[in-house]
Amino acid sequence: MNSQNYISVSAEPVKVVKFGGSSLADAEHFRMVKDIVTAESSRRFVVPSAPGKRFNGDDKVTDLFYKCYEVSDDRTALKEVFERVKERYELIIQGLGLSLNLSAEYESILSAISHHAGRDYAASRGEYLNGIILAHLLGYDFIDAAKVIRFAEDGSFDSETTNEILGKELAKHDRAVIPGFYGSMPNGTVKTFSRGGSDITGSIVARAVNACLYENWTDVTGFLTADPRIITNPRKIDVITYRELRELSYMGATVLHEDAIFPVRFAGIPINIRNTNAPKESGTMIVASADPSAPTPTITGIAGKTGFSVLNIEKDMMNAELGFGRKVLEVIEECGVAFEHLPSGIDTMSVIMNTHDIEKCRQKIIDGICHEVEPEFISIEDDLALIAVVGRGMVKSKGTAARLFKACAAADINIRMIDQGSSELNIIIGVDAGDFARAQNAIYKEFVG
Ligand code: ASP
């Protein structure tokens, strides 16, 4: 049954709003969050993270909870760390002037952690307690995520069971806060997503209520066209498609948890990245497909990653040797290594892998391949950086690759590898790690200005 059937009939479309840790780090930010939520009555379902850092060098509450777990056998150390957690929440409660007493919650969490309730349970309490406070402040119902977000026996997220249970539960609430980051296993124990996983919860809730929009409120103005550590003041992306986002995230552009895309993409719900500290700004809209009549820049964004190695293999008549590629990839697979790219020629084959992944099995890969396919030449070269130039505006547009290579040549950068997917949505180039920043600057200047 479609989740749409569960949600109470409402004249107004529903929005799901998720706030990151920095948006809920202290009482002042909680007030800003309240202003945002109450500014639009469609913002009916709210997903909070745990309190983040208030200043450089501060602790994230989730990290403090992980610490609690680590020292759980040492009663004094546990109490000491837990006091710091309590202090964070008490400062928020007092700062907001709320009459909310969490003593019983603190007691039961401390006792559970000291009785080995588990690492995920400990980590999840950051969102759990923040959810209680936020629900109190907003006057919204509180729904414990352990009751509505389900994982399967093998630890993977159980999307269909969750959608069913969550849809039914949310239909009973006009307005509610659902803490992010965690859910439960079939036996009831708490399990978390990976770090930054509150983004995923927001997306799951948006799907379950068939929201018209999933607003993800954070501390940046949106997705940027390039990494601000490499390009000075890069322009913001106004509209990006899910597929473009996936390409850029893979290359390390991080604003949103990668897995947060799937539930809403499946349901065709757009995501709007917004800045809690600048709520008037429109942020970045992530959509299934962009309006084709709207002006589209050639390049939506540039992202890159260092730390790659390339395995080069040469053998005459390789293309005619049945199973050559499979045998090579099997050796790599048997070493437990995933490959990233596979640019190949007629008698040459290159396999790009993360340097970190092959650290312990470099020789085993070489020996295995020599044994399986008897190449004439084989080597592994390190210090490769990959740069992805991504844009729906590149599809069927002529001259993009020429401009890209010309810009690199003018900056005296040697391109070691080229990979263009058949989607034409991206061109990936490999350059020496030493040319990484210069190449991105040259490409940015050519396409963005
Ligand atoms: N609090 C969790 C973390 O720090 C999850 C999140 O913030 O999304 O990773």
CSV table of C-alpha atoms and ligand atoms in Angstrom, one decimal:
chain,number,residue,atom,x,y,z
A,1,MET,CA,0.0,0.0,0.0
A,2,ASN,CA,1.2,3.5,-0.8
A,3,SER,CA,2.3,5.5,2.2
A,4,GLN,CA,0.1,8.4,0.9
A,5,ASN,CA,-2.9,6.4,2.1
A,6,TYR,CA,-1.7,6.6,5.7
A,7,ILE,CA,-1.2,10.3,6.2
A,8,SER,CA,-4.2,12.3,7.4
A,9,VAL,CA,-5.9,14.2,4.7
A,10,SER,CA,-4.7,17.7,4.7
A,11,ALA,CA,-5.3,20.6,2.4
A,12,GLU,CA,-1.7,21.7,2.8
A,13,PRO,CA,1.3,19.8,1.5
A,14,VAL,CA,3.6,18.4,4.2
A,15,LYS,CA,7.3,19.3,4.7
A,16,VAL,CA,9.8,17.3,6.6
A,17,VAL,CA,12.5,19.4,8.2
A,18,LYS,CA,15.8,18.0,9.5
A,19,PHE,CA,18.3,20.0,11.5
A,20,GLY,CA,21.9,19.1,11.8
A,21,GLY,CA,24.0,19.1,14.9
A,22,SER,CA,25.4,22.6,14.5
A,23,SER,CA,21.8,23.9,14.1
A,24,LEU,CA,21.0,22.4,17.6
A,25,ALA,CA,24.3,22.9,19.4
A,26,ASP,CA,22.9,25.4,22.0
A,27,ALA,CA,19.8,27.2,23.2
A,28,GLU,CA,20.3,30.1,20.8
A,29,HIS,CA,20.2,27.7,17.9
A,30,PHE,CA,17.2,25.9,19.3
A,31,ARG,CA,15.4,29.3,19.2
A,32,MET,CA,16.4,29.8,15.6
A,33,VAL,CA,15.1,26.3,14.8
A,34,LYS,CA,11.8,27.0,16.5
A,35,ASP,CA,11.4,30.2,14.4
A,36,ILE,CA,12.1,28.3,11.2
A,37,VAL,CA,9.7,25.4,12.0
A,38,THR,CA,6.8,27.7,13.1
A,39,ALA,CA,7.3,30.1,10.2
A,40,GLU,CA,5.4,27.6,8.0
A,41,SER,CA,2.6,25.4,9.2
A,42,SER,CA,3.5,22.8,6.6
A,43,ARG,CA,6.7,21.9,8.6
A,44,ARG,CA,4.9,19.2,10.5
A,45,PHE,CA,7.6,16.6,11.0
A,46,VAL,CA,11.0,17.4,12.4
A,47,VAL,CA,14.1,15.3,12.6
A,48,PRO,CA,16.9,16.5,14.9
A,49,SER,CA,20.6,15.5,15.1
A,50,ALA,CA,22.4,15.4,18.4
A,51,PRO,CA,24.0,18.7,19.6
A,52,GLY,CA,27.1,19.4,17.6
A,53,LYS,CA,30.1,21.6,18.2
A,54,ARG,CA,29.5,25.1,19.5
A,55,PHE,CA,33.0,26.3,18.7
A,56,ASN,CA,36.3,25.0,17.3
A,57,GLY,CA,37.6,22.3,19.6
A,58,ASP,CA,34.2,21.6,21.3
A,59,ASP,CA,32.8,18.1,21.5
A,60,LYS,CA,29.9,16.7,19.5
A,61,VAL,CA,27.5,15.0,22.0
A,62,THR,CA,27.6,11.9,19.8
A,63,ASP,CA,31.3,11.7,20.3
A,64,LEU,CA,30.9,12.1,24.1
A,65,PHE,CA,28.4,9.2,24.0
A,66,TYR,CA,30.8,7.0,22.1
A,67,LYS,CA,33.3,7.8,24.8
A,68,CYS,CA,30.8,6.8,27.5
A,69,TYR,CA,30.6,3.5,25.8
A,70,GLU,CA,34.4,3.1,25.6
A,71,VAL,CA,34.8,3.7,29.4
A,72,SER,CA,31.6,1.9,30.4
A,73,ASP,CA,33.5,-0.6,32.6
A,74,ASP,CA,35.1,2.2,34.6
A,75,ARG,CA,32.4,3.7,36.7
A,76,THR,CA,34.2,6.9,37.6
A,77,ALA,CA,35.3,7.7,34.1
A,78,LEU,CA,31.8,6.9,32.8
A,79,LYS,CA,30.2,9.3,35.3
A,80,GLU,CA,32.7,12.0,34.4
A,81,VAL,CA,32.0,11.9,30.7
A,82,PHE,CA,28.3,11.5,31.3
A,83,GLU,CA,28.3,14.7,33.4
A,84,ARG,CA,29.6,16.5,30.3
A,85,VAL,CA,26.7,15.2,28.3
A,86,LYS,CA,24.2,16.2,30.9
A,87,GLU,CA,25.7,19.6,31.1
A,88,ARG,CA,25.2,20.2,27.4
A,89,TYR,CA,21.5,19.3,27.6
A,90,GLU,CA,20.9,21.2,30.9
A,91,LEU,CA,22.4,24.3,29.4
A,92,ILE,CA,20.0,24.0,26.5
A,93,ILE,CA,17.0,23.4,28.7
A,94,GLN,CA,17.9,26.3,31.0
A,95,GLY,CA,18.8,28.6,28.2
A,96,LEU,CA,15.4,28.0,26.7
A,97,GLY,CA,13.6,28.4,30.1
A,98,LEU,CA,11.9,25.1,29.7
A,99,SER,CA,10.4,23.2,32.7
A,100,LEU,CA,11.6,19.9,31.6
A,101,ASN,CA,13.2,17.4,33.9
A,102,LEU,CA,15.3,14.7,32.2
A,103,SER,CA,16.7,13.2,35.5
A,104,ALA,CA,14.9,9.9,35.0
A,105,GLU,CA,16.1,9.7,31.4
A,106,TYR,CA,19.7,10.4,32.4
A,107,GLU,CA,19.5,7.7,35.1
A,108,SER,CA,18.2,5.0,32.8
A,109,ILE,CA,20.7,5.8,30.1
A,110,LEU,CA,23.6,5.8,32.5
A,111,SER,CA,22.5,2.5,33.9
A,112,ALA,CA,21.9,1.0,30.5
A,113,ILE,CA,25.4,2.0,29.3
A,114,SER,CA,27.0,0.7,32.4
A,115,HIS,CA,25.2,-2.6,31.8
A,116,HIS,CA,26.6,-2.9,28.3
A,117,ALA,CA,23.6,-1.7,26.3
A,118,GLY,CA,25.8,-1.5,23.3
A,119,ARG,CA,27.8,1.1,21.3
A,120,ASP,CA,24.9,2.0,19.0
A,121,TYR,CA,22.5,2.4,21.9
A,122,ALA,CA,25.0,4.8,23.6
A,123,ALA,CA,25.5,6.8,20.4
A,124,SER,CA,21.8,7.0,19.7
A,125,ARG,CA,21.0,8.8,23.0
A,126,GLY,CA,22.3,12.1,21.6
A,127,GLU,CA,19.5,12.3,19.1
A,128,TYR,CA,17.0,10.7,21.5
A,129,LEU,CA,17.5,13.4,24.2
A,130,ASN,CA,17.7,16.2,21.7
A,131,GLY,CA,14.4,15.0,20.2
A,132,ILE,CA,12.6,15.1,23.6
A,133,ILE,CA,13.8,18.7,24.2
A,134,LEU,CA,12.9,19.9,20.7
A,135,ALA,CA,9.4,18.3,20.9
A,136,HIS,CA,8.9,20.0,24.2
A,137,LEU,CA,10.0,23.4,22.8
A,138,LEU,CA,7.8,23.1,19.7
A,139,GLY,CA,4.8,21.5,21.5
A,140,TYR,CA,5.1,18.6,19.0
A,141,ASP,CA,4.6,14.9,19.8
A,142,PHE,CA,7.8,12.8,20.4
A,143,ILE,CA,8.1,9.5,18.5
A,144,ASP,CA,11.0,7.3,19.5
A,145,ALA,CA,12.8,6.3,16.3
A,146,ALA,CA,13.4,2.8,17.7
A,147,LYS,CA,9.7,2.1,17.3
A,148,VAL,CA,9.4,3.2,13.7
A,149,ILE,CA,12.8,2.8,12.0
A,150,ARG,CA,13.6,-0.9,11.4
A,151,PHE,CA,16.8,-2.7,10.4
A,152,ALA,CA,16.8,-6.3,9.1
A,153,GLU,CA,18.4,-9.3,10.7
A,154,ASP,CA,21.6,-8.8,8.6
A,155,GLY,CA,21.9,-5.2,9.8
A,156,SER,CA,20.8,-3.5,6.6
A,157,PHE,CA,18.1,-0.9,6.7
A,158,ASP,CA,14.6,-2.5,6.2
A,159,SER,CA,13.0,0.2,4.0
A,160,GLU,CA,9.7,-1.5,3.3
A,161,THR,CA,8.9,-2.5,6.9
A,162,THR,CA,9.9,0.9,8.1
A,163,ASN,CA,7.8,2.7,5.5
A,164,GLU,CA,4.8,0.7,6.5
A,165,ILE,CA,5.2,1.1,10.3
A,166,LEU,CA,6.3,4.7,10.1
A,167,GLY,CA,3.6,5.7,7.7
A,168,LYS,CA,0.9,4.3,10.0
A,169,GLU,CA,2.4,5.9,13.1
A,170,LEU,CA,2.8,9.4,11.6
A,171,ALA,CA,-0.7,9.4,10.4
A,172,LYS,CA,-1.7,9.4,14.1
A,173,HIS,CA,0.2,12.6,14.7
A,174,ASP,CA,-0.5,16.1,13.4
A,175,ARG,CA,3.0,17.3,14.3
A,176,ALA,CA,5.9,15.2,15.6
A,177,VAL,CA,9.6,15.1,16.3
A,178,ILE,CA,11.4,11.9,15.3
A,179,PRO,CA,15.0,11.7,16.4
A,180,GLY,CA,17.5,11.0,13.6
A,181,PHE,CA,20.4,8.5,13.3
A,182,TYR,CA,18.9,5.3,14.8
A,183,GLY,CA,16.3,2.6,14.7
A,184,SER,CA,16.0,-0.9,16.0
A,185,MET,CA,16.8,-4.5,15.1
A,186,PRO,CA,14.1,-7.2,14.9
A,187,ASN,CA,15.0,-8.2,18.5
A,188,GLY,CA,14.5,-4.6,19.7
A,189,THR,CA,18.1,-3.6,20.2
A,190,VAL,CA,19.0,-0.1,19.0
A,191,LYS,CA,21.0,0.3,15.9
A,192,THR,CA,22.4,3.4,14.3
A,193,PHE,CA,23.1,4.4,10.7
A,194,SER,CA,26.7,5.4,9.9
A,195,ARG,CA,27.9,8.8,11.1
A,196,GLY,CA,25.9,11.7,9.8
A,197,GLY,CA,22.9,9.3,9.5
A,198,SER,CA,20.2,11.7,10.7
A,199,ASP,CA,20.1,12.9,7.1
A,200,ILE,CA,18.9,9.4,6.2
A,201,THR,CA,16.1,9.4,8.9
A,202,GLY,CA,14.9,12.7,7.4
A,203,SER,CA,14.7,11.2,4.0
A,204,ILE,CA,12.9,8.1,5.3
A,205,VAL,CA,10.3,10.3,7.1
A,206,ALA,CA,9.8,12.4,4.0
A,207,ARG,CA,9.0,9.3,2.0
A,208,ALA,CA,6.7,7.9,4.6
A,209,VAL,CA,4.5,11.0,4.7
A,210,ASN,CA,4.9,11.6,1.0
A,211,ALA,CA,6.2,15.1,1.7
A,212,CYS,CA,6.3,17.7,-1.0
A,213,LEU,CA,9.7,18.7,0.2
A,214,TYR,CA,12.5,17.5,2.5
A,215,GLU,CA,14.3,20.5,4.0
A,216,ASN,CA,17.7,19.7,5.3
A,217,TRP,CA,18.9,22.6,7.5
A,218,THR,CA,22.6,22.8,8.1
A,219,ASP,CA,25.3,25.4,8.6
A,220,VAL,CA,26.2,26.1,5.0
A,221,THR,CA,24.3,28.0,2.3
A,222,GLY,CA,24.0,25.0,0.1
A,223,PHE,CA,26.1,22.9,-2.2
A,224,LEU,CA,29.0,24.7,-3.7
A,225,THR,CA,30.3,24.4,-7.2
A,226,ALA,CA,33.7,23.4,-5.9
A,227,ASP,CA,35.6,22.7,-2.6
A,228,PRO,CA,36.1,26.0,-0.8
A,229,ARG,CA,39.4,24.7,0.6
A,230,ILE,CA,40.7,24.7,-3.0
A,231,ILE,CA,38.7,27.4,-4.8
A,232,THR,CA,38.3,30.8,-3.1
A,233,ASN,CA,34.6,31.6,-2.6
A,234,PRO,CA,33.1,29.1,-5.1
A,235,ARG,CA,29.6,29.9,-6.3
A,236,LYS,CA,26.6,28.1,-4.8
A,237,ILE,CA,24.7,25.5,-6.9
A,238,ASP,CA,21.0,26.6,-7.1
A,239,VAL,CA,19.6,23.4,-8.6
A,240,ILE,CA,21.3,20.0,-8.9
A,241,THR,CA,19.8,16.6,-9.9
A,242,TYR,CA,20.1,13.5,-7.8
A,243,ARG,CA,22.4,11.9,-10.3
A,244,GLU,CA,24.8,14.9,-10.4
A,245,LEU,CA,24.8,15.0,-6.6
A,246,ARG,CA,25.7,11.3,-6.5
A,247,GLU,CA,28.7,11.9,-8.8
A,248,LEU,CA,29.9,14.9,-6.8
A,249,SER,CA,29.4,13.1,-3.4
A,250,TYR,CA,31.3,10.1,-4.6
A,251,MET,CA,34.2,12.4,-5.2
A,252,GLY,CA,34.1,13.8,-1.7
A,253,ALA,CA,31.7,16.7,-1.8
A,254,THR,CA,29.9,16.3,1.5
A,255,VAL,CA,26.9,18.2,2.7
A,256,LEU,CA,24.4,15.3,2.8
A,257,HIS,CA,24.9,11.7,3.8
A,258,GLU,CA,25.1,9.7,0.6
A,259,ASP,CA,22.4,7.2,1.6
A,260,ALA,CA,20.0,10.0,2.3
A,261,ILE,CA,19.3,10.3,-1.4
A,262,PHE,CA,17.7,6.9,-2.0
A,263,PRO,CA,14.4,7.1,0.0
A,264,VAL,CA,13.4,10.5,-1.4
A,265,ARG,CA,14.7,9.8,-4.9
A,266,PHE,CA,12.6,6.7,-5.0
A,267,ALA,CA,9.5,8.8,-4.1
A,268,GLY,CA,10.5,11.8,-6.3
A,269,ILE,CA,10.7,14.2,-3.4
A,270,PRO,CA,13.0,17.2,-3.8
A,271,ILE,CA,15.6,18.0,-1.1
A,272,ASN,CA,16.3,21.6,-0.2
A,273,ILE,CA,19.6,22.2,1.6
A,274,ARG,CA,19.2,25.3,3.8
A,275,ASN,CA,21.2,27.3,6.2
A,276,THR,CA,19.8,27.7,9.7
A,277,ASN,CA,22.0,30.7,10.3
A,278,ALA,CA,20.8,32.4,7.1
A,279,PRO,CA,17.2,31.2,6.7
A,280,LYS,CA,16.2,33.7,4.1
A,281,GLU,CA,18.7,32.2,1.6
A,282,SER,CA,17.1,29.7,-0.9
A,283,GLY,CA,19.9,27.2,-0.6
A,284,THR,CA,20.3,24.3,-3.0
A,285,MET,CA,17.5,22.4,-4.5
A,286,ILE,CA,18.1,18.7,-5.2
A,287,VAL,CA,15.6,17.4,-7.8
A,288,ALA,CA,14.9,14.3,-9.8
A,289,SER,CA,15.1,16.2,-13.1
A,290,ALA,CA,15.7,19.8,-13.6
A,291,ASP,CA,13.4,22.1,-15.6
A,292,PRO,CA,14.7,21.8,-19.1
A,293,SER,CA,13.5,25.3,-20.0
A,294,ALA,CA,15.5,26.9,-17.2
A,295,PRO,CA,19.0,28.2,-18.1
A,296,THR,CA,21.5,25.5,-17.3
A,297,PRO,CA,25.2,26.1,-16.7
A,298,THR,CA,27.5,23.7,-18.6
A,299,ILE,CA,29.1,22.6,-15.4
A,300,THR,CA,27.1,22.0,-12.2
A,301,GLY,CA,30.1,21.3,-10.0
A,302,ILE,CA,33.7,20.1,-9.7
A,303,ALA,CA,34.9,17.7,-7.0
A,304,GLY,CA,38.0,15.6,-6.6
A,305,LYS,CA,39.8,13.1,-4.4
A,306,THR,CA,43.4,12.1,-3.9
A,307,GLY,CA,44.7,8.8,-2.7
A,308,PHE,CA,44.3,6.6,-5.8
A,309,SER,CA,46.6,4.0,-7.3
A,310,VAL,CA,46.5,2.8,-10.9
A,311,LEU,CA,47.3,-0.8,-11.9
A,312,ASN,CA,48.6,-0.8,-15.5
A,313,ILE,CA,48.6,-4.1,-17.5
A,314,GLU,CA,49.8,-4.6,-21.0
A,315,LYS,CA,49.6,-7.6,-23.2
A,316,ASP,CA,49.6,-7.9,-27.0
A,317,MET,CA,46.2,-9.2,-28.3
A,318,MET,CA,44.6,-8.7,-24.9
A,319,ASN,CA,41.4,-7.8,-26.6
A,320,ALA,CA,41.1,-11.2,-28.2
A,321,GLU,CA,41.8,-13.2,-25.1
A,322,LEU,CA,38.5,-14.4,-23.7
A,323,GLY,CA,38.0,-13.7,-20.0
A,324,PHE,CA,41.1,-11.5,-19.6
A,325,GLY,CA,39.3,-8.7,-17.8
A,326,ARG,CA,37.3,-11.1,-15.6
A,327,LYS,CA,40.5,-12.9,-14.5
A,328,VAL,CA,42.2,-9.6,-13.6
A,329,LEU,CA,39.1,-8.4,-11.7
A,330,GLU,CA,38.7,-11.7,-9.9
A,331,VAL,CA,42.2,-11.5,-8.5
A,332,ILE,CA,41.4,-8.0,-7.2
A,333,GLU,CA,38.1,-9.2,-5.8
A,334,GLU,CA,39.7,-12.1,-4.0
A,335,CYS,CA,41.9,-9.6,-2.2
A,336,GLY,CA,38.7,-7.9,-1.0
A,337,VAL,CA,39.4,-4.7,-3.0
A,338,ALA,CA,36.8,-2.8,-5.0
A,339,PHE,CA,37.9,-1.0,-8.1
A,340,GLU,CA,36.8,2.6,-8.9
A,341,HIS,CA,37.4,2.9,-12.6
A,342,LEU,CA,38.5,0.8,-15.5
A,343,PRO,CA,39.9,2.9,-18.3
A,344,SER,CA,41.2,0.5,-21.0
A,345,GLY,CA,42.9,0.5,-24.4
A,346,ILE,CA,43.1,-2.3,-27.0
A,347,ASP,CA,46.1,-4.0,-25.5
A,348,THR,CA,46.2,-2.2,-22.2
A,349,MET,CA,44.0,-2.3,-19.1
A,350,SER,CA,44.1,0.0,-16.1
A,351,VAL,CA,42.3,-0.5,-12.9
A,352,ILE,CA,42.0,2.4,-10.5
A,353,MET,CA,41.8,1.6,-6.8
A,354,ASN,CA,42.0,3.3,-3.5
A,355,THR,CA,45.7,3.3,-2.4
A,356,HIS,CA,44.6,2.6,1.2
A,357,ASP,CA,42.7,-0.5,0.1
A,358,ILE,CA,45.6,-2.2,-1.6
A,359,GLU,CA,48.2,-1.4,1.1
A,360,LYS,CA,48.4,-4.9,2.4
A,361,CYS,CA,47.8,-6.8,-0.8
A,362,ARG,CA,49.8,-5.0,-3.5
A,363,GLN,CA,52.2,-7.8,-4.2
A,364,LYS,CA,49.4,-10.4,-4.0
A,365,ILE,CA,47.5,-8.6,-6.7
A,366,ILE,CA,50.6,-8.4,-9.0
A,367,ASP,CA,51.5,-12.1,-8.4
A,368,GLY,CA,47.9,-13.2,-8.9
A,369,ILE,CA,47.5,-11.3,-12.1
A,370,CYS,CA,50.9,-12.5,-13.4
A,371,HIS,CA,49.8,-16.1,-12.7
A,372,GLU,CA,46.3,-15.7,-14.2
A,373,VAL,CA,46.9,-13.8,-17.4
A,374,GLU,CA,50.7,-13.6,-17.9
A,375,PRO,CA,50.9,-9.9,-18.9
A,376,GLU,CA,53.9,-8.5,-20.7
A,377,PHE,CA,54.0,-5.5,-18.4
A,378,ILE,CA,52.4,-4.8,-15.1
A,379,SER,CA,52.9,-2.0,-12.6
A,380,ILE,CA,51.1,-0.1,-9.8
A,381,GLU,CA,51.6,3.6,-9.7
A,382,ASP,CA,50.5,5.7,-6.7
A,383,ASP,CA,49.7,9.4,-6.1
A,384,LEU,CA,46.9,9.7,-8.6
A,385,ALA,CA,44.2,12.3,-7.9
A,386,LEU,CA,40.8,12.1,-9.6
A,387,ILE,CA,38.8,15.2,-10.6
A,388,ALA,CA,35.2,14.9,-11.7
A,389,VAL,CA,33.6,17.6,-13.7
A,390,VAL,CA,29.9,17.1,-13.5
A,391,GLY,CA,27.0,18.8,-15.2
A,392,ARG,CA,23.7,17.9,-16.9
A,393,GLY,CA,24.5,20.9,-19.1
A,394,MET,CA,27.3,18.8,-20.7
A,395,VAL,CA,25.0,16.2,-22.1
A,396,LYS,CA,25.0,16.6,-25.9
A,397,SER,CA,26.8,19.9,-25.6
A,398,LYS,CA,29.8,20.2,-27.9
A,399,GLY,CA,33.3,21.3,-27.0
A,400,THR,CA,33.2,20.7,-23.2
A,401,ALA,CA,36.0,18.1,-23.2
A,402,ALA,CA,38.0,20.3,-25.5
A,403,ARG,CA,37.6,23.3,-23.1
A,404,LEU,CA,38.5,21.1,-20.2
A,405,PHE,CA,41.7,19.7,-21.7
A,406,LYS,CA,42.7,23.1,-23.1
A,407,ALA,CA,42.4,24.6,-19.6
A,408,CYS,CA,44.5,21.9,-18.1
A,409,ALA,CA,47.1,22.2,-20.9
A,410,ALA,CA,47.3,26.0,-20.4
A,411,ALA,CA,48.0,25.4,-16.7
A,412,ASP,CA,50.7,22.9,-17.7
A,413,ILE,CA,48.9,19.9,-16.2
A,414,ASN,CA,49.4,16.4,-17.5
A,415,ILE,CA,46.3,14.4,-17.7
A,416,ARG,CA,47.1,10.8,-16.7
A,417,MET,CA,43.6,9.3,-17.3
A,418,ILE,CA,40.3,10.2,-18.9
A,419,ASP,CA,37.0,8.6,-18.2
A,420,GLN,CA,33.7,9.8,-19.6
A,421,GLY,CA,30.6,7.8,-18.7
A,422,SER,CA,28.1,7.1,-21.5
A,423,SER,CA,25.6,9.3,-19.6
A,424,GLU,CA,27.8,12.3,-20.6
A,425,LEU,CA,27.0,13.7,-17.2
A,426,ASN,CA,30.6,13.7,-16.0
A,427,ILE,CA,34.2,13.6,-17.2
A,428,ILE,CA,36.7,12.2,-14.8
A,429,ILE,CA,40.3,13.0,-15.2
A,430,GLY,CA,43.3,11.6,-13.3
A,431,VAL,CA,46.2,13.9,-12.6
A,432,ASP,CA,49.3,13.7,-10.3
A,433,ALA,CA,48.4,14.4,-6.7
A,434,GLY,CA,50.7,17.4,-6.9
A,435,ASP,CA,48.6,19.0,-9.7
A,436,PHE,CA,45.3,18.4,-7.8
A,437,ALA,CA,44.5,22.0,-6.7
A,438,ARG,CA,46.0,23.7,-9.7
A,439,ALA,CA,43.9,21.5,-12.1
A,440,GLN,CA,40.7,22.3,-10.2
A,441,ASN,CA,41.4,26.0,-10.2
A,442,ALA,CA,42.1,25.9,-14.0
A,443,ILE,CA,38.8,24.0,-14.6
A,444,TYR,CA,36.8,26.3,-12.3
A,445,LYS,CA,38.1,29.4,-14.1
A,446,GLU,CA,37.3,28.0,-17.5
A,447,PHE,CA,33.7,27.0,-16.7
A,448,VAL,CA,32.5,29.0,-13.7
A,449,GLY,CA,34.6,32.1,-13.9
B,1,ASP,N1,24.8,12.5,15.6
B,1,ASP,C1,25.3,11.6,14.6
B,1,ASP,C2,26.7,11.9,14.2
B,1,ASP,O1,27.3,12.8,14.8
B,1,ASP,C3,24.4,11.6,13.4
B,1,ASP,C4,24.1,12.9,12.7
B,1,ASP,O2,24.5,14.0,13.3
B,1,ASP,O3,23.5,12.9,11.6
B,1,ASP,O4,27.2,11.3,13.3
